[in-house]
Amino acid sequence: MLSRRPGTTLDALFHPRRIAIVGASDRPHSAGALLWENLSGFAGEVLPVSLSERPFPDSPTYRSLRDVPGTVDLVVVAVPAAAVPAVVGEAAAKGARACVVISGGFAEAGSDGDVLQQQLRQTAEATGIRVLGPNCYGVQNASNGLNASIAPANPERPGTISLVTQSGAYGMALHTLAIDEQLSFDKVVATGNKVDVGDAELLEYLGGHGSGPICFFLESLPDGRAFFDSARTVAAHRPVIVCRTGRSESGRRAARSHTAGLAGPSRVWSAAFAQAGVIETRTGLEMLDVARALEQQPPPHGNRVGIVTNSGGVGVELTDLLVSEGLDVPRPSDALQQRLAAELPPHGSAQNPVDLTTAWQLFPRLYSRVVDLLARSGEVDSIVAVLLQRSASTTVATAVADTAARLSSAGIDVPLYVCWVAGRGSHEDAGPLRARGIPVFEWPERTARAVGHASRYGSGHTRGHTTSGKPERAVPIETTADAGPGWLSVADAAGLLDQHGIPLVPWSVCATVPDAVLAAADYRRPVVLKAVHAELLHKSDQGGVALGLDSDDQVAEAARRLLGLREGTRLLVQEQAQGAEVIVGGVRDPELGPIVMVGLGGVDVEATDDVQFAVAPVTPVEAAVMIRRLRGAASLTRRDRTVDPNHLAEIVAALGDLVAENDDVLEVDLNPVLAGSDGAVVVDWRIRIDSSS
Ligand code: ADP
Ligand code: MG
């Protein structure tokens, strides 16, 4: 991934005036032919470069880019991979500022392809030309009719949604389905192998150009930290929706600390997305549905959903699904029920879901009245109208669309969604709804997912926390023996924690029984003795922790036993602290960089698995939010012990700073931190650093 070069923005990609297609062709279904066809309607000049004999009789065709008169802005490349680096070099020489490389056969194709991709990267770096791809399907910009891709563009109206997809074939399939379902896009970018133009830069660019939701369909995110930083800024004013596939644990390094063991990539990424205000979806389809929900409707201000349906069965299924999304389908007040009942046929239900029964001649009026009453009631934050079989008709769709238009001109901003349950042949009938910007979703499952995301987005809206820039690097760390390769010694780790103001229990390390007795005499009783040795990773499991030592004799006896565990063992003497056991950890994620974690700790932390992650640094306020989100947060304030979460939050924030400031710190485990009502103190600490640099 190249860092961004000054002066080489992505404008040339989205706003070219003269475009050359290298590899233009008249061979049916070839990339060169699709490009020529897709660019035929472009308002600027399109120049085919081809080795074939006069493939386009009506247009001058050039045998090489060098033969094209004047300069070009954008070069679209669809020639065999081996020829691509040279073509990109020629494009740069021609003054082009951007290239779209459609050709495949690079890193995705094995080691020969790797070499070519390397050459392509070097050409981009050396010349400053921006390269999209390779192995991608191109770029589209509906606002100026640009379709420099091998995919079909929007059929009619340009939309406001932008789509960035790493996957070529699947991305194109999603894009096609979306168009089939009458979703329109503003900008579509296929990133392919991302040799130069990456997701973080695209997010920043798109965030500054346009207005609708921005969707990312991703497999990898090598510029993860930069993406996170851009997302924090952009998501504060526009929905950013990400589906990241390949959330497997394959990237996970061999972990020896609890923190690294728990920090699987998918949960760390989910934490980062949530922190940045990004909406994360499980699938590509869900991503597009959420975009549809947020494109033209205001986000719901809360979680209360009103449902109107002509089938009890579908209403119940939808209710279950909405509730499992964390939403509420509340019972209307008595007054509202009376108003609803006055409109309904005899067997209708004025509960929520409001059931219109099968009175199909009355549907246009009934849907319209009920939607209107719900929207004006102040008792729901969004409305789902289920249009099923008989009611999935143009007449009902028109009545619902007209009602929505009236409500919106009356300044009522309760969003309306339609759940369409009928055969495929009826889709045209939903046209009046789509034309008014009312999202239509097929079936309850897709509806509930989209409304769930939209509602959480609308009611959460706590986005864009500030982040202090990158702090200065702290003093260099020296590693010493006693903890195993890469692990800091007890004393060095303690020194680094001290520098960051993280409170440790009074401690000292010694080597003999008399020294242990002497050291213990300085501490408040009872004291704790621990065996320190590189092979004793989980000390208590291996008999290496002696708690509750009240006398010199007890200390001496424990010291003798611990020294006998392994040749070369040393002794860690500590005061015995009290409090709830909490784990605070730090880890360096390969894509996101410094990560901080807090959880219910102790030796069972993996089994409990009650932890929260965030990208560091975090403020103490953000850390307090992490603590509140723990499933077992309540157990920290049980009757017999009251934890002041502020002390703990300070430690979490300080550890976040430590990991953010020290590039060579890979893993930190503070397990446990004993947290009480008047303070919190670390009694077991481990730090692994990158000893390769
Ligand atoms: P390890 O995690 O390697 O087994 P610890 O130092 O965390 O070793 O000790 C194991 C457990 O012993 C801790 O989870 C905690 O319950 C208890 N413990 C350890 N040190 C102290 C201390 N100084 N004060 C109170 N309890 C302690
Ligand atoms: Mg421990």
XYZ file of C-alpha atoms and ligand atoms in Angstrom:
721
model
C 0.000 0.000 0.000
C 1.422 3.340 -0.984
C 1.038 6.279 1.246
C -0.835 9.113 -0.360
C 1.244 11.358 -2.531
C 0.660 15.068 -2.306
C -1.143 16.540 -5.281
C -2.289 13.219 -6.674
C -5.887 13.150 -5.611
C -8.472 10.761 -6.909
C -10.209 13.431 -9.009
C -8.663 12.050 -12.192
C -10.348 8.733 -11.470
C -13.827 10.177 -11.051
C -13.698 13.282 -13.239
C -11.610 12.582 -16.358
C -12.246 14.418 -19.623
C -10.140 12.399 -22.086
C -10.075 8.651 -21.561
C -7.972 6.109 -23.442
C -8.915 2.416 -23.489
C -5.813 0.324 -24.005
C -6.958 -3.073 -25.244
C -10.216 -1.786 -26.746
C -11.731 -4.536 -28.813
C -14.693 -5.494 -30.942
C -14.527 -9.156 -29.889
C -17.947 -9.818 -28.326
C -17.937 -10.185 -24.498
C -14.266 -9.268 -24.170
C -13.312 -6.708 -21.502
C -12.110 -4.391 -24.272
C -15.520 -4.532 -25.978
C -17.494 -4.012 -22.748
C -15.379 -0.994 -21.902
C -15.875 0.499 -25.347
C -19.613 -0.044 -25.094
C -19.899 1.280 -21.528
C -17.920 4.402 -22.370
C -19.783 5.058 -25.618
C -22.228 7.393 -23.862
C -19.545 9.348 -22.013
C -19.684 13.084 -22.565
C -15.900 13.481 -22.810
C -13.570 12.056 -25.426
C -12.904 8.294 -25.547
C -9.847 7.096 -27.447
C -9.493 3.399 -28.331
C -5.991 1.925 -28.407
C -5.914 -1.466 -30.071
C -3.673 -3.713 -32.087
C -6.623 -5.068 -34.122
C -7.171 -3.774 -37.636
C -9.772 -0.986 -37.549
C -12.030 -2.522 -34.876
C -14.178 0.614 -34.701
C -14.716 1.885 -38.210
C -16.377 5.089 -36.991
C -13.586 6.083 -34.672
C -9.874 6.628 -35.146
C -8.029 3.814 -33.408
C -4.445 4.138 -32.179
C -1.920 1.300 -32.147
C -0.233 2.619 -29.028
C -0.821 5.212 -26.343
C 2.145 7.108 -27.725
C 0.234 7.664 -30.996
C -2.705 9.365 -29.247
C -2.508 13.102 -29.931
C -2.387 15.408 -26.891
C -2.671 14.314 -23.299
C -5.178 11.995 -21.647
C -6.554 12.117 -18.085
C -7.484 8.506 -17.446
C -6.233 5.283 -19.027
C -8.295 2.112 -18.718
C -6.153 -0.961 -19.249
C -7.447 -4.323 -20.470
C -4.381 -6.009 -21.953
C -2.660 -9.210 -20.753
C -0.972 -8.804 -17.362
C 2.568 -9.060 -18.714
C 2.038 -5.909 -20.788
C 0.377 -3.868 -18.037
C 3.379 -2.335 -16.214
C 4.733 -0.946 -19.493
C 1.323 0.454 -20.504
C 0.974 2.172 -17.126
C 4.450 3.662 -17.607
C 3.382 4.990 -21.031
C 0.183 6.374 -19.526
C 2.236 8.339 -17.012
C 4.501 9.588 -19.802
C 1.369 10.738 -21.655
C 0.432 12.888 -18.669
C -2.409 10.696 -17.417
C -2.930 11.029 -13.673
C -4.841 7.801 -13.149
C -5.149 4.284 -14.542
C -7.827 1.667 -14.052
C -6.319 -1.786 -14.502
C -9.055 -4.277 -15.373
C -6.589 -7.045 -16.317
C -6.172 -9.981 -13.964
C -3.176 -12.288 -13.651
C -1.382 -10.486 -10.801
C -0.914 -11.460 -7.143
C -4.164 -13.453 -7.253
C -2.598 -15.739 -9.879
C 0.540 -16.964 -8.116
C 4.213 -16.105 -8.066
C 4.655 -14.855 -11.664
C 1.713 -12.568 -11.031
C 3.343 -11.403 -7.802
C 6.355 -10.216 -9.747
C 4.152 -8.301 -12.196
C 2.212 -6.718 -9.349
C 5.481 -5.625 -7.792
C 6.516 -4.045 -11.115
C 3.153 -2.305 -11.360
C 3.539 -0.931 -7.846
C 7.032 0.343 -8.651
C 5.791 2.050 -11.818
C 3.043 3.756 -9.845
C 5.492 4.853 -7.172
C 8.113 6.061 -9.616
C 5.757 8.044 -11.855
C 3.129 9.209 -9.371
C 0.257 7.929 -11.533
C -2.641 6.615 -9.451
C -3.600 2.991 -10.122
C -6.968 1.421 -9.363
C -6.790 -2.396 -9.343
C -5.357 -4.498 -10.910
C -7.866 -7.310 -11.255
C -10.866 -5.053 -10.766
C -13.981 -4.264 -12.751
C -13.530 -0.516 -12.882
C -15.043 2.748 -11.769
C -18.372 4.517 -12.288
C -19.573 8.000 -11.479
C -23.260 8.572 -12.118
C -22.991 12.327 -11.667
C -21.057 12.709 -14.930
C -22.144 9.529 -16.703
C -18.727 7.875 -16.379
C -18.747 4.100 -16.722
C -15.106 3.049 -17.027
C -15.975 -0.479 -16.013
C -17.083 -3.792 -17.405
C -20.294 -3.691 -15.312
C -23.683 -2.258 -16.241
C -24.383 1.209 -14.849
C -27.536 2.651 -13.273
C -30.443 2.238 -15.658
C -32.192 5.540 -14.912
C -31.794 8.059 -12.141
C -28.419 8.516 -10.461
C -28.542 7.726 -6.760
C -26.516 8.956 -3.807
C -25.129 5.626 -2.548
C -21.465 4.880 -3.139
C -20.139 1.341 -3.308
C -16.542 0.219 -2.945
C -15.960 -3.455 -3.538
C -12.798 -5.482 -3.333
C -14.375 -8.593 -4.788
C -14.761 -8.438 -8.570
C -17.255 -11.085 -9.616
C -19.269 -11.103 -6.383
C -19.154 -7.327 -6.137
C -20.474 -7.115 -9.683
C -23.246 -9.611 -8.848
C -24.287 -7.547 -5.809
C -24.195 -4.391 -7.874
C -26.365 -6.028 -10.552
C -28.895 -7.296 -8.016
C -29.048 -3.852 -6.439
C -29.797 -2.295 -9.820
C -32.420 -4.997 -10.457
C -34.027 -3.953 -7.201
C -33.912 -0.338 -8.363
C -31.183 0.852 -6.075
C -29.142 3.562 -7.766
C -25.569 4.517 -7.107
C -23.530 7.658 -7.221
C -19.998 6.240 -7.368
C -18.981 2.599 -7.725
C -15.355 1.585 -7.317
C -13.905 -1.901 -7.635
C -10.554 -1.987 -5.867
C -9.320 -5.471 -6.822
C -5.768 -6.144 -5.645
C -5.363 -2.573 -4.284
C -1.822 -2.062 -5.532
C -2.134 1.685 -4.981
C -5.602 3.169 -4.363
C -6.830 1.763 -1.046
C -9.948 1.841 1.070
C -8.909 4.504 3.566
C -8.163 7.051 0.857
C -11.365 6.188 -1.005
C -13.384 6.635 2.162
C -11.827 10.021 2.750
C -12.451 11.079 -0.857
C -16.031 9.806 -1.015
C -16.724 11.346 2.387
C -15.907 14.733 0.886
C -17.870 14.241 -2.359
C -21.581 13.413 -2.293
C -24.171 12.830 0.368
C -25.570 9.282 0.672
C -24.460 6.144 2.455
C -20.992 4.794 1.600
C -20.734 0.991 1.384
C -17.550 -1.064 1.576
C -17.525 -4.720 0.649
C -14.142 -5.882 1.898
C -12.005 -8.968 2.239
C -8.847 -7.389 3.593
C -8.071 -4.010 5.051
C -4.307 -3.562 5.047
C -4.622 0.186 5.675
C -6.887 -0.600 8.627
C -5.743 2.107 10.991
C -6.044 4.848 8.383
C -9.484 3.486 7.454
C -10.515 3.639 11.100
C -9.333 7.238 11.348
C -11.169 8.321 8.151
C -14.278 6.425 9.242
C -14.443 8.343 12.513
C -14.559 11.592 10.578
C -16.848 10.548 7.727
C -19.328 8.494 9.780
C -20.058 11.548 11.896
C -22.003 13.040 8.976
C -22.791 10.156 6.576
C -23.663 6.495 7.056
C -20.624 4.285 6.436
C -21.639 0.637 6.013
C -19.070 -2.140 5.911
C -19.341 -5.830 5.187
C -16.067 -7.530 5.822
C -15.934 -11.152 4.726
C -13.157 -13.580 5.604
C -13.534 -12.776 9.295
C -11.696 -15.968 10.143
C -9.004 -16.278 12.715
C -6.280 -17.016 10.174
C -4.414 -13.777 10.770
C -4.118 -14.532 14.453
C -0.572 -14.827 15.713
C 0.538 -17.465 18.180
C -0.722 -15.926 21.375
C 0.629 -16.433 24.845
C -1.121 -13.669 26.705
C -4.808 -13.842 27.564
C -5.402 -10.596 25.710
C -3.882 -11.727 22.418
C -5.716 -15.035 22.727
C -9.048 -13.229 23.054
C -8.318 -10.592 20.399
C -9.588 -12.484 17.336
C -9.669 -10.267 14.233
C -13.432 -10.299 13.837
C -14.172 -9.075 17.352
C -11.419 -6.482 17.274
C -12.743 -5.191 13.962
C -16.328 -5.159 15.192
C -15.200 -3.128 18.185
C -13.315 -0.722 15.927
C -16.275 -0.303 13.550
C -18.611 0.388 16.463
C -16.133 2.862 17.945
C -15.871 4.722 14.646
C -19.663 4.809 14.162
C -19.507 2.432 11.185
C -22.481 0.119 10.558
C -21.219 -3.429 10.170
C -23.284 -6.000 8.308
C -22.851 -9.750 8.014
C -23.462 -9.985 4.281
C -23.256 -7.973 1.103
C -27.009 -8.112 0.614
C -27.617 -6.786 4.125
C -25.143 -3.968 3.427
C -27.158 -2.829 0.394
C -30.443 -3.125 2.287
C -29.135 -0.855 5.033
C -27.964 1.614 2.402
C -31.458 1.547 0.937
C -32.994 2.125 4.373
C -30.811 5.163 5.019
C -30.622 6.657 1.540
C -33.824 8.656 1.361
C -35.478 8.232 4.747
C -34.389 9.999 7.937
C -32.924 7.539 10.463
C -35.377 6.528 13.221
C -34.856 8.477 16.463
C -35.414 5.375 18.571
C -36.226 1.695 18.712
C -40.041 1.666 18.717
C -41.538 0.182 15.562
C -45.183 0.322 14.499
C -46.352 -2.404 12.123
C -49.396 -2.410 9.888
C -50.214 -5.637 8.078
C -52.944 -7.512 6.272
C -51.761 -10.853 7.644
C -51.432 -11.774 11.305
C -48.887 -14.493 10.469
C -46.372 -12.248 8.793
C -46.900 -9.607 11.478
C -45.900 -12.094 14.168
C -42.822 -13.259 12.268
C -41.736 -9.673 11.654
C -42.287 -8.782 15.320
C -40.110 -11.694 16.457
C -37.367 -10.685 14.073
C -37.485 -7.018 15.071
C -37.341 -7.948 18.747
C -34.310 -10.139 18.101
C -32.707 -7.050 16.513
C -33.138 -5.361 19.898
C -36.140 -3.286 18.782
C -39.467 -2.773 20.475
C -42.925 -3.291 18.945
C -44.874 -1.486 21.687
C -48.549 -1.814 22.542
C -50.301 1.423 21.580
C -51.799 3.620 24.303
C -55.526 3.199 24.920
C -56.255 6.475 23.188
C -54.321 5.436 20.087
C -55.961 2.024 20.088
C -59.359 3.700 20.087
C -58.439 5.911 17.163
C -57.085 2.913 15.251
C -60.085 0.719 16.082
C -62.414 3.378 14.715
C -60.817 2.896 11.276
C -60.564 -0.875 11.258
C -63.013 -3.510 9.965
C -64.836 -5.570 12.642
C -62.200 -8.291 13.083
C -59.170 -6.025 12.758
C -56.686 -5.601 15.587
C -55.663 -2.226 16.926
C -52.744 -3.754 18.800
C -49.265 -3.520 17.332
C -48.998 -5.140 14.719
C -52.125 -3.410 13.533
C -53.972 -6.089 11.557
C -56.259 -4.970 8.749
C -57.467 -8.542 8.105
C -58.639 -9.480 4.620
C -60.866 -6.520 3.883
C -59.032 -6.015 0.612
C -61.437 -3.561 -1.034
C -60.699 -1.191 1.846
C -56.909 -1.606 1.770
C -55.872 1.665 0.103
C -57.794 3.724 2.649
C -56.967 1.489 5.641
C -53.213 1.470 5.047
C -53.248 5.182 4.517
C -55.231 5.940 7.692
C -53.246 3.586 9.931
C -49.856 4.807 8.681
C -51.017 8.359 9.248
C -52.268 7.669 12.795
C -49.103 5.800 13.775
C -46.812 8.455 12.332
C -48.566 11.261 14.179
C -48.942 9.351 17.455
C -45.509 10.036 18.896
C -45.602 6.421 20.090
C -43.348 4.890 17.411
C -40.003 5.891 15.865
C -40.497 4.048 12.585
C -43.284 2.300 10.695
C -43.219 -0.905 8.682
C -46.146 -1.419 6.328
C -46.396 -5.067 5.324
C -47.864 -5.377 1.848
C -48.704 -9.030 1.340
C -50.317 -10.760 -1.649
C -53.580 -8.822 -2.152
C -52.188 -5.623 -0.700
C -48.970 -5.884 -2.739
C -50.653 -3.934 -5.513
C -50.101 -0.666 -7.342
C -53.207 0.850 -5.768
C -52.122 0.167 -2.194
C -48.518 1.129 -3.021
C -49.759 4.442 -4.405
C -51.959 5.092 -1.367
C -49.073 4.394 1.028
C -46.664 6.505 -1.034
C -49.114 9.430 -1.105
C -49.577 9.212 2.664
C -45.818 9.229 3.196
C -45.478 12.287 0.970
C -48.202 14.117 2.913
C -46.584 13.252 6.230
C -43.205 14.394 5.112
C -44.517 17.722 3.816
C -46.216 18.148 7.196
C -42.730 17.877 8.728
C -43.298 14.464 10.331
C -40.005 12.628 10.076
C -40.971 9.132 11.190
C -39.400 6.881 8.532
C -41.608 4.417 6.676
C -40.411 1.066 5.318
C -42.357 -1.410 3.254
C -42.062 -5.158 3.691
C -43.176 -6.638 0.364
C -44.384 -10.225 0.513
C -45.550 -11.451 -2.862
C -44.363 -13.268 -5.967
C -41.541 -11.831 -8.057
C -43.976 -10.921 -10.818
C -45.476 -8.231 -8.559
C -42.277 -6.204 -8.135
C -43.213 -3.610 -10.716
C -46.255 -2.843 -8.580
C -44.025 -1.419 -5.845
C -42.854 1.262 -8.305
C -44.846 4.157 -6.762
C -43.172 3.519 -3.402
C -39.655 3.407 -4.819
C -40.324 6.512 -6.857
C -41.033 8.367 -3.586
C -37.854 7.069 -1.962
C -39.651 4.626 0.333
C -37.469 1.566 0.888
C -39.153 -1.650 -0.170
C -37.687 -4.866 1.267
C -38.621 -8.360 0.291
C -39.895 -10.477 3.156
C -39.643 -9.934 6.916
C -36.062 -11.145 7.318
C -34.486 -8.558 5.047
C -36.845 -5.911 6.422
C -36.016 -6.616 10.062
C -32.250 -6.615 9.499
C -32.322 -3.311 7.679
C -34.704 -1.635 10.132
C -32.577 -2.993 12.996
C -29.426 -1.372 11.640
C -31.191 1.873 10.755
C -32.724 2.138 14.235
C -29.486 1.441 16.053
C -27.769 3.949 13.796
C -30.422 6.569 14.385
C -30.741 6.146 18.130
C -27.048 5.570 18.853
C -25.532 8.434 16.975
C -22.732 8.806 19.489
C -20.065 9.019 16.909
C -16.858 10.736 16.116
C -15.127 10.752 19.466
C -12.006 12.795 19.298
C -8.707 11.041 19.240
C -5.477 12.612 20.304
C -2.986 12.378 17.441
C -0.053 10.047 17.631
C 1.800 10.779 20.842
C 5.558 10.996 21.026
C 7.460 7.821 21.485
C 8.409 7.019 25.073
C 11.882 6.013 26.253
C 13.326 2.951 24.543
C 12.748 -0.356 26.254
C 15.483 -2.854 26.957
C 14.584 -6.455 27.279
C 16.160 -8.706 29.891
C 16.071 -12.388 30.793
C 13.665 -14.088 33.218
C 10.461 -13.992 31.191
C 11.305 -15.822 27.939
C 12.101 -14.468 24.476
C 10.269 -11.289 23.701
C 8.799 -10.906 27.187
C 10.019 -8.107 29.403
C 11.327 -9.012 32.840
C 9.036 -8.320 35.783
C 11.087 -5.243 36.642
C 11.282 -3.795 33.112
C 7.583 -4.332 32.558
C 6.862 -2.681 35.915
C 9.077 0.259 34.914
C 7.132 0.832 31.704
C 3.784 0.601 33.510
C 5.069 3.040 36.142
C 6.011 5.566 33.477
C 2.395 5.579 32.376
C 1.071 6.005 35.887
C -0.434 2.524 36.093
C -0.542 1.563 39.800
C 1.105 -1.727 40.800
C 0.806 -3.524 44.116
C 4.024 -3.040 46.199
C 6.410 -5.684 44.912
C 10.049 -6.819 44.873
C 12.000 -9.626 43.257
C 14.620 -11.653 45.141
C 16.547 -14.886 44.791
C 16.838 -16.502 48.249
C 14.682 -17.517 51.198
C 16.200 -14.990 53.665
C 15.821 -12.162 51.136
C 12.164 -13.067 50.672
C 11.578 -12.968 54.446
C 13.367 -9.622 54.639
C 11.386 -8.128 51.739
C 8.100 -9.393 53.161
C 8.850 -7.692 56.466
C 8.472 -4.313 54.721
C 4.927 -5.066 53.593
C 1.560 -5.073 55.224
C 0.569 -8.688 55.993
C -0.627 -10.926 54.530
C 1.841 -11.106 51.647
C 1.950 -13.126 48.436
C 4.893 -15.037 46.968
C 5.157 -16.003 43.300
C 7.670 -18.022 41.310
C 9.307 -16.084 38.465
C 10.631 -18.270 35.654
C 10.375 -18.229 31.843
C 8.695 -21.637 31.871
C 6.087 -20.697 34.451
C 3.617 -18.819 32.264
C 0.465 -19.514 34.197
C 1.919 -19.455 37.665
C -1.074 -20.511 39.724
C -1.783 -23.536 37.473
C 1.791 -24.655 38.031
C 1.790 -24.201 41.805
C 3.715 -20.941 41.524
C 1.511 -18.647 43.650
C 1.293 -18.680 47.474
C -1.379 -16.380 48.895
C -2.226 -15.278 52.435
C 1.225 -15.560 54.036
C 0.926 -14.090 57.546
C 4.233 -14.839 59.283
C 7.962 -15.071 58.587
C 7.711 -18.852 58.898
C 4.960 -19.059 56.305
C 6.952 -16.825 53.957
C 10.095 -18.937 54.396
C 8.234 -22.177 53.805
C 6.507 -20.892 50.674
C 9.800 -19.460 49.388
C 11.534 -22.831 49.747
C 8.727 -24.608 47.924
C 8.632 -22.118 45.027
C 12.430 -22.140 44.611
C 12.185 -25.912 44.215
C 9.799 -25.697 41.254
C 12.408 -25.024 38.556
C 16.135 -24.476 38.383
C 16.808 -20.729 38.287
C 13.453 -19.622 39.735
C 13.334 -16.243 41.444
C 10.761 -14.952 43.875
C 8.264 -12.140 43.473
C 7.080 -10.816 46.828
C 3.902 -8.694 46.889
C 1.412 -7.235 49.284
C -1.907 -8.985 49.114
C -4.508 -6.689 47.619
C -8.275 -6.982 47.542
C -10.945 -6.274 44.998
C -12.836 -7.605 42.002
C -10.603 -9.333 39.431
C -10.492 -7.455 36.166
C -8.281 -7.999 33.132
C -6.892 -5.010 31.280
C -4.943 -5.851 28.148
C -3.300 -4.378 25.126
C -2.392 -5.885 21.798
C -1.030 -4.680 18.486
C -3.349 -5.738 15.682
C -1.606 -6.213 12.313
C -4.150 -3.962 10.542
C -5.533 -1.684 13.250
C -2.480 -1.128 15.400
C -2.869 -0.528 19.118
C -5.903 -2.133 20.737
C -6.955 -2.016 24.365
C -9.184 -4.491 26.171
C -10.996 -4.701 29.493
C -12.871 -7.677 30.875
C -13.866 -9.706 33.859
C -10.527 -11.188 34.739
C -8.709 -13.714 36.794
C -7.609 -17.169 35.774
C -11.001 -17.975 34.122
C -11.007 -15.071 31.693
C -11.114 -17.288 28.578
C -14.049 -19.276 29.913
C -16.027 -16.192 30.904
C -15.093 -14.408 27.671
C -16.635 -11.183 28.890
C -14.360 -8.585 27.308
C -14.602 -5.326 25.386
C -12.115 -4.000 22.853
C -11.359 -0.559 21.476
C -8.777 0.981 19.198
C -6.281 2.917 21.327
C -5.800 5.564 22.488
C -9.070 5.920 24.396
C -10.100 8.615 26.839
C -11.076 7.618 30.392
C -14.684 8.400 29.405
C -14.524 5.963 26.484
C -12.900 3.416 28.787
C -15.758 3.818 31.250
C -18.197 3.073 28.420
C -16.263 -0.124 27.640
C -16.538 -1.167 31.296
C -20.273 -0.449 31.347
C -20.757 -2.650 28.280
C -19.385 -5.772 29.986
C -22.073 -8.409 30.438
C -20.967 -8.795 34.037
C -20.654 -5.069 34.738
C -23.292 -5.497 37.448
C -21.182 -8.070 39.275
C -18.509 -5.435 39.825
C -20.879 -3.557 42.074
C -22.336 -6.480 44.003
C -23.408 -5.955 47.595
C -20.147 -7.196 49.116
C -17.823 -5.141 46.957
C -18.240 -1.836 45.250
C -15.899 -0.999 42.446
C -15.350 2.590 41.485
C -15.149 2.238 37.685
C -13.252 5.518 37.349
C -10.003 4.111 38.727
C -10.310 1.201 36.376
C -11.105 3.468 33.446
C -7.944 5.462 34.193
C -5.880 2.280 33.971
C -7.525 1.232 30.694
C -6.852 4.666 29.192
C -3.269 4.696 30.457
C -2.585 1.255 29.015
C -4.086 2.397 25.705
C -1.568 5.264 25.706
C 1.252 2.881 26.534
C 0.479 0.620 23.577
C -0.159 3.558 21.238
C 3.102 5.267 22.164
C 5.408 2.258 22.073
C 5.464 0.715 18.621
C 7.426 -2.272 19.851
C 4.903 -3.348 22.480
C 2.987 -6.323 21.029
C 1.003 -7.710 23.967
C 0.252 -6.563 27.494
C -1.683 -8.539 30.071
C -2.628 -6.968 33.387
C -4.478 -9.930 34.872
C -5.761 -9.392 37.352
C -6.173 -5.780 38.207
C -7.832 -5.851 41.629
C -10.466 -3.139 41.628
C -12.072 -1.854 44.803
C -14.031 1.147 45.982
C -11.046 3.413 46.575
C -8.623 2.329 43.900
C -7.455 -0.344 41.550
C -4.082 -2.018 41.510
C -2.296 -4.420 39.157
C -1.001 -7.623 40.787
C 0.073 -9.636 37.711
C 1.608 -8.053 34.608
C 3.245 -9.293 31.418
C 4.508 -7.371 28.405
C 5.785 -8.832 25.125
C 7.764 -6.661 22.799
C 8.923 -6.992 19.219
C 12.544 -7.996 19.725
C 13.280 -8.188 15.975
C 13.848 -4.464 15.531
P -1.022 -16.380 37.097
O -1.997 -15.559 36.341
O 0.273 -16.523 36.402
O -1.579 -17.674 37.516
P -1.290 -14.341 39.190
O -0.163 -13.528 39.671
O -2.316 -13.688 38.386
O -0.669 -15.608 38.430
O -1.979 -15.022 40.464
C -3.090 -15.872 40.331
C -4.248 -15.372 41.175
O -3.837 -15.157 42.505
C -4.767 -14.020 40.729
O -5.712 -14.152 39.711
C -5.353 -13.480 42.017
O -6.618 -14.068 42.260
C -4.429 -13.999 43.060
N -3.366 -13.012 43.378
C -2.156 -12.940 42.818
N -1.444 -11.927 43.329
C -2.216 -11.336 44.276
C -2.046 -10.228 45.173
N -0.908 -9.532 45.228
N -3.078 -9.903 45.966
C -4.226 -10.613 45.934
N -4.441 -11.656 45.126
C -3.458 -12.028 44.299
Mg -2.637 -13.702 36.299
